[in-house]
Protein backbone atom coordinates (compact mmCIF):
# COMPACT_ATOMS: atom_id res chain seq x y z
CA MET A 1 321.94 260.95 15.96
CA GLN A 2 322.47 259.03 12.38
CA THR A 3 320.54 261.43 10.30
CA ALA A 4 318.05 260.61 7.29
CA PRO A 5 319.13 262.15 3.64
CA ASP A 6 318.36 266.11 3.49
CA ALA A 7 319.51 266.60 0.02
CA GLY A 8 317.16 269.69 -1.12
CA LEU A 9 315.45 270.55 1.90
CA ASP A 10 316.31 273.64 2.90
CA ARG A 11 316.98 275.17 6.33
CA ALA A 12 313.55 276.87 6.46
CA PHE A 13 312.11 273.59 6.00
CA LEU A 14 313.78 271.97 8.75
CA GLN A 15 313.32 274.27 11.00
CA GLN A 16 309.33 274.23 10.19
CA VAL A 17 310.11 270.01 10.52
CA GLU A 18 311.73 271.29 14.37
CA ALA A 19 308.59 273.29 14.86
CA ASP A 20 306.29 270.38 14.25
CA VAL A 21 307.38 267.85 15.87
CA ARG A 22 308.21 270.59 19.20
CA ARG A 23 304.23 270.59 18.70
CA ALA A 24 303.43 267.67 18.31
CA LEU A 25 305.54 266.48 21.66
CA ALA A 26 304.62 269.18 23.33
CA GLU A 27 300.59 268.01 23.21
CA ASP A 28 301.39 263.99 23.75
CA VAL A 29 304.48 264.37 25.97
CA GLY A 30 303.49 267.43 28.26
CA SER A 31 305.44 267.00 31.31
CA GLY A 32 306.75 263.50 31.11
CA ASP A 33 306.13 260.56 29.83
CA LEU A 34 304.85 258.40 32.88
CA THR A 35 304.40 254.80 31.24
CA ALA A 36 308.37 255.00 29.65
CA ALA A 37 309.32 255.55 33.27
CA LEU A 38 308.80 252.01 34.17
CA VAL A 39 311.54 251.17 32.03
CA PRO A 40 315.24 251.54 33.42
CA GLU A 41 316.79 254.65 32.34
CA GLY A 42 320.18 252.64 31.12
CA GLN A 43 318.39 250.11 28.85
CA THR A 44 318.47 250.47 25.54
CA ALA A 45 316.47 248.22 23.03
CA ARG A 46 316.21 247.60 19.41
CA ALA A 47 312.72 248.30 17.47
CA GLY A 48 311.73 248.68 13.88
CA ILE A 49 308.45 250.68 12.19
CA VAL A 50 306.28 247.86 10.41
CA CYS A 51 304.44 249.25 7.18
CA ARG A 52 301.17 246.74 7.56
CA GLU A 53 300.16 247.64 3.47
CA ALA A 54 301.80 249.20 0.37
CA ALA A 55 302.02 252.39 0.48
CA VAL A 56 304.18 255.51 -0.62
CA ILE A 57 306.21 256.25 2.45
CA CYS A 58 306.88 259.94 3.48
CA GLY A 59 307.59 261.70 7.06
CA GLN A 60 311.44 260.51 7.10
CA PRO A 61 312.80 264.65 8.18
CA TRP A 62 309.70 264.33 11.35
CA VAL A 63 311.18 260.92 12.96
CA MET A 64 314.15 261.77 13.06
CA ALA A 65 313.39 265.05 14.05
CA THR A 66 311.45 263.74 17.18
CA LEU A 67 314.58 261.24 18.19
CA GLY A 68 316.18 264.31 17.47
CA GLN A 69 314.44 265.58 20.32
CA VAL A 70 313.25 262.90 22.84
CA ALA A 71 316.17 260.12 21.51
CA PRO A 72 319.27 262.02 20.18
CA SER A 73 322.04 259.48 21.08
CA ALA A 74 319.28 256.92 18.99
CA VAL A 75 320.85 255.38 15.36
CA ALA A 76 317.99 254.39 12.97
CA THR A 77 318.73 252.96 9.19
CA TRP A 78 315.90 253.25 6.84
CA HIS A 79 315.34 250.88 4.03
CA VAL A 80 312.69 252.85 2.30
CA ALA A 81 313.13 256.58 1.39
CA ASP A 82 310.32 259.16 1.15
CA GLY A 83 309.06 258.57 -1.98
CA GLY A 84 309.49 254.84 -1.93
CA ARG A 85 306.62 252.02 -1.95
CA CYS A 86 306.77 249.52 0.59
CA THR A 87 304.89 246.49 0.72
CA PRO A 88 303.08 245.14 2.89
CA GLY A 89 304.62 243.51 6.24
CA GLN A 90 307.84 245.21 4.90
CA THR A 91 309.81 246.95 7.74
CA VAL A 92 311.10 250.63 6.05
CA VAL A 93 312.99 251.89 9.01
CA GLU A 94 315.30 250.09 12.47
CA PHE A 95 316.15 251.74 15.38
CA THR A 96 318.46 251.26 18.02
CA GLY A 97 319.01 253.24 21.60
CA PRO A 98 317.63 254.22 24.58
CA ALA A 99 314.47 252.15 25.69
CA ARG A 100 312.90 255.56 27.49
CA GLY A 101 313.14 257.07 24.33
CA LEU A 102 312.58 255.01 22.04
CA LEU A 103 308.39 254.71 23.15
CA THR A 104 308.43 258.03 24.24
CA ALA A 105 309.42 258.75 20.71
CA GLU A 106 306.90 255.78 19.20
CA ARG A 107 303.20 257.96 18.97
CA THR A 108 304.96 260.69 17.70
CA CYS A 109 306.91 258.61 15.15
CA LEU A 110 303.31 256.35 13.73
CA ASN A 111 301.11 259.62 13.50
CA PHE A 112 303.90 261.54 10.90
CA LEU A 113 303.99 258.44 9.38
CA GLN A 114 300.25 257.26 9.12
CA THR A 115 299.37 261.31 7.54
CA LEU A 116 302.10 262.51 5.59
CA SER A 117 302.64 258.42 3.70
CA ALA A 118 298.83 258.49 2.99
CA VAL A 119 299.49 261.57 1.14
CA ALA A 120 301.75 260.36 -0.35
CA THR A 121 300.31 257.48 -1.69
CA SER A 122 296.93 259.11 -2.24
CA THR A 123 299.01 261.38 -4.96
CA ALA A 124 300.66 258.62 -6.69
CA LEU A 125 296.94 256.60 -7.19
CA HIS A 126 295.76 260.00 -9.03
CA VAL A 127 299.00 261.08 -10.48
CA ALA A 128 299.25 257.51 -12.32
CA ALA A 129 295.43 257.98 -13.38
CA VAL A 130 296.99 260.47 -15.53
CA ALA A 131 299.90 259.36 -16.52
CA GLY A 132 300.75 260.19 -20.43
CA THR A 133 298.49 262.52 -20.59
CA GLY A 134 300.36 265.63 -20.29
CA ALA A 135 298.27 266.86 -17.28
CA ALA A 136 300.15 267.96 -13.78
CA ILE A 137 298.10 266.87 -10.43
CA LEU A 138 298.65 269.73 -8.22
CA ASP A 139 297.72 269.88 -4.60
CA THR A 140 295.21 273.11 -2.88
CA ARG A 141 295.41 275.22 0.47
CA LYS A 142 292.85 272.42 1.73
CA THR A 143 295.28 271.30 4.24
CA ILE A 144 295.54 270.34 8.57
CA PRO A 145 295.90 273.38 10.27
CA GLY A 146 299.80 273.96 11.40
CA LEU A 147 301.01 271.18 8.90
CA ARG A 148 300.83 272.69 5.57
CA VAL A 149 305.05 272.16 4.95
CA ALA A 150 304.16 268.38 5.81
CA GLN A 151 301.06 267.66 3.45
CA LYS A 152 302.76 269.70 0.38
CA TYR A 153 306.48 267.75 1.10
CA ALA A 154 304.11 264.77 1.10
CA VAL A 155 302.39 266.42 -2.06
CA ARG A 156 306.25 265.70 -4.15
CA CYS A 157 306.75 262.37 -2.68
CA GLY A 158 304.11 260.78 -4.12
CA GLY A 159 305.05 262.91 -7.84
CA GLY A 160 302.01 265.82 -7.91
CA ARG A 161 303.69 269.62 -7.77
CA ASN A 162 302.57 272.12 -5.25
CA HIS A 163 300.46 274.80 -5.68
CA ARG A 164 300.69 278.38 -4.36
CA MET A 165 301.66 277.13 0.06
CA GLY A 166 299.82 280.66 1.49
CA LEU A 167 298.19 283.57 0.43
CA TYR A 168 301.22 285.57 0.40
CA ASP A 169 303.30 283.84 -2.37
CA ALA A 170 301.01 283.60 -5.44
CA ILE A 171 297.57 285.76 -6.60
CA LEU A 172 294.78 283.69 -6.92
CA ILE A 173 291.57 285.95 -8.07
CA LYS A 174 288.93 284.54 -7.95
CA GLU A 175 284.81 284.66 -7.46
CA ASN A 176 285.09 287.12 -4.70
CA HIS A 177 287.86 288.76 -5.55
CA ILE A 178 286.84 289.86 -8.88
CA ALA A 179 283.33 291.16 -7.15
CA ALA A 180 284.66 292.98 -4.46
CA ALA A 181 287.11 295.10 -6.82
CA GLY A 182 284.75 295.37 -9.81
CA GLY A 183 285.18 293.01 -12.28
CA LEU A 184 287.47 290.68 -13.28
CA GLY A 185 289.74 293.28 -15.63
CA ALA A 186 290.27 295.30 -12.52
CA ALA A 187 290.90 292.70 -10.33
CA PHE A 188 293.64 291.37 -13.13
CA ALA A 189 295.10 295.38 -13.45
CA ALA A 190 295.26 295.43 -9.70
CA ALA A 191 296.98 292.36 -9.32
CA ARG A 192 299.94 293.05 -12.08
CA ARG A 193 300.73 296.61 -10.21
CA HIS A 194 301.00 295.15 -6.41
CA GLY A 195 301.92 291.34 -7.12
CA ALA A 196 305.97 292.22 -7.88
CA GLN A 197 306.48 289.51 -5.62
CA ALA A 198 303.93 287.03 -6.41
CA ARG A 199 305.39 283.74 -7.97
CA PHE A 200 302.30 284.12 -10.43
CA ILE A 201 298.96 285.84 -10.89
CA GLN A 202 296.21 283.00 -11.53
CA VAL A 203 292.33 283.83 -12.48
CA GLU A 204 289.29 281.61 -12.03
CA VAL A 205 286.78 281.45 -14.04
CA GLU A 206 283.49 279.76 -14.57
CA THR A 207 282.21 280.97 -18.17
CA LEU A 208 283.41 280.68 -20.94
CA ASP A 209 282.86 284.56 -21.39
CA GLN A 210 284.95 285.46 -18.10
CA LEU A 211 287.76 283.19 -20.12
CA GLU A 212 287.55 285.13 -23.66
CA GLU A 213 287.75 288.44 -20.33
CA ALA A 214 290.77 286.55 -19.12
CA LEU A 215 292.77 286.31 -22.25
CA GLN A 216 291.24 289.57 -23.96
CA ALA A 217 293.50 291.06 -20.85
CA GLY A 218 296.50 288.63 -20.82
CA VAL A 219 296.05 286.06 -18.22
CA ALA A 220 298.48 284.19 -18.76
CA MET A 221 297.20 281.03 -16.12
CA VAL A 222 293.72 281.19 -15.23
CA LEU A 223 291.60 278.03 -13.14
CA LEU A 224 288.29 276.51 -14.67
CA ASP A 225 286.52 276.51 -11.29
CA ASN A 226 283.60 273.48 -11.48
CA MET A 227 282.94 273.24 -15.42
CA PRO A 228 281.66 270.66 -16.74
CA ILE A 229 283.07 267.68 -19.00
CA GLU A 230 282.33 269.68 -22.13
CA ARG A 231 282.66 273.50 -21.42
CA ILE A 232 286.40 272.54 -20.20
CA ARG A 233 286.82 271.60 -24.08
CA SER A 234 285.04 274.14 -25.11
CA ALA A 235 287.87 275.96 -22.76
CA VAL A 236 290.54 273.94 -24.34
CA ARG A 237 289.87 275.27 -27.73
CA MET A 238 289.23 279.26 -27.10
CA ALA A 239 292.16 279.45 -24.87
CA ALA A 240 294.29 277.26 -28.13
CA GLY A 241 297.64 277.65 -25.74
CA ARG A 242 297.21 281.63 -25.20
CA CYS A 243 297.11 280.56 -21.42
CA SER A 244 297.73 277.71 -18.82
CA LEU A 245 294.80 276.21 -17.84
CA GLU A 246 293.85 273.85 -14.45
CA VAL A 247 290.80 272.27 -13.61
CA SER A 248 289.54 272.41 -9.93
CA GLY A 249 286.71 272.10 -8.13
CA GLY A 250 284.68 268.28 -7.95
CA VAL A 251 287.58 266.68 -9.10
CA THR A 252 287.67 263.18 -8.07
CA LEU A 253 289.50 259.74 -9.28
CA ALA A 254 287.07 258.43 -11.44
CA ARG A 255 287.04 260.53 -13.56
CA LEU A 256 290.55 262.44 -13.29
CA ARG A 257 291.20 260.62 -16.21
CA GLU A 258 288.67 262.21 -18.30
CA LEU A 259 289.03 265.59 -17.51
CA ALA A 260 293.12 265.10 -18.06
CA GLU A 261 292.38 264.05 -21.81
CA THR A 262 290.52 267.70 -22.55
CA GLY A 263 293.80 268.99 -22.90
CA VAL A 264 294.43 270.94 -19.87
CA ASP A 265 297.41 271.56 -18.36
CA ARG A 266 296.88 270.95 -14.17
CA ILE A 267 294.00 269.49 -12.49
CA SER A 268 294.24 270.84 -8.59
CA VAL A 269 293.10 267.96 -6.09
CA GLY A 270 292.22 269.00 -2.91
CA ALA A 271 291.11 265.31 -1.89
CA LEU A 272 294.63 264.74 -1.79
CA ILE A 273 295.03 265.78 1.26
CA LYS A 274 292.04 266.42 2.75
CA ASP A 275 289.70 262.67 2.26
CA ILE A 276 292.85 260.57 3.58
CA ARG A 277 293.28 257.34 5.00
CA ALA A 278 295.99 257.10 7.35
CA ILE A 279 297.99 254.28 6.36
CA ASP A 280 298.80 251.28 9.07
CA PHE A 281 301.97 251.69 10.97
CA SER A 282 303.26 250.24 13.96
CA MET A 283 306.31 250.00 16.11
CA ARG A 284 307.88 246.77 17.39
CA PHE A 285 310.31 246.45 19.84
CA GLN A 286 312.76 243.01 20.17
CA ALA A 287 311.62 240.66 23.23
CA ALA A 288 314.50 241.16 25.27
CA PRO A 289 317.02 244.62 25.31
CA VAL A 290 320.58 244.65 23.94
CA GLU A 291 322.04 245.60 26.65
CA ARG A 292 321.81 247.55 30.13
CA THR A 293 324.58 250.48 31.16
CA ARG A 294 324.22 252.71 33.50
CA GLY A 295 324.13 255.76 30.73
CA ALA A 296 321.24 256.78 28.38
CA ALA A 297 323.78 256.52 25.62
CA ALA A 298 322.91 254.30 22.40
CA PRO A 299 325.73 252.01 21.32
CA ALA A 300 326.93 253.37 17.87
C-alpha cells in the first residue's frame, strides 16, 4: 500500500493510530460488510474524498491505517496534506483499489476526517485570532474518550500547541488538590518532591492573593482560572515576567483577542475539541469499474 508521509510521527503514535482504527472498524464492520459483498470480489475501482467546505485537513494517518486494514493493496494519492487548507468542493485524496475494500473503508475514513479536520479548523481560527500577540493557543484534556492522541494531533495540525497529554506526564495543581494537600504551598512542595518525571509543574490560582503565594513559592507556571479581564491584567503586572501565565476557563473565540492582549503567555481552550462541528466530506466512486480481476489486488 502506498502510505502517506509520516515524518515526525513516532512508533508509539503510529501504534495508537492502528489501535484507533481497529476499534472503529470493529464497531462498524463487525463480522463483515454485508452490503459490500454485493460487489463482485475481483472488481477494482477509483474513488475520491471531496471536502464540501473550506477547512484545515487532518486525519491522513487514520485514513491510511484504515486502508491498510481493509484494503492493503489500495493506492492513495493525497492532494492536501494534514495541516493544509482546502477549498469547497476540492478532492483531498484519491484511491485506486479493490471496490469492496474501499466501500468498507468509506465511513471509517470519513468519520476520522470529519472529526479531526473539525478540530484542526477550529484551532486555526483561534490561532489566527491571537496572531501577533505572543500568546499561544493550547488544548485541554476535554477530549472524546479513546481519541485523545488523534485530537491533540489535530490541534497541532491547526497551529495550536498541546497541553499535558494526561495525568501521567505533567502536574497541574488545581483547587481540589490544594484543598486536599492543605494549601497551595504544601501542594507545590509535594509536587517538587515527587514530580521528577513530570514535564512541568503548574499551579492553578483564582485570586491575586493566590498568585502572590505561588510567586513566593517559586512556581514557574501559573494558570489563571476563570478570572475577569481586569484581574488578568493585574496578574500580568504582578507577575512581571517571574512566571509563565496561562488563562483558562470561559474562553470564547469572541473574547480571545482581548485575553491575548493582556500579555499572558498561553490560553487553553476546551472548545477546540469539545465544541466542534464536523466538516462535510463525502466519498465518490467512478460510475464504471476500473477493471475486473480474479484476485483482489489493485493496479499499481
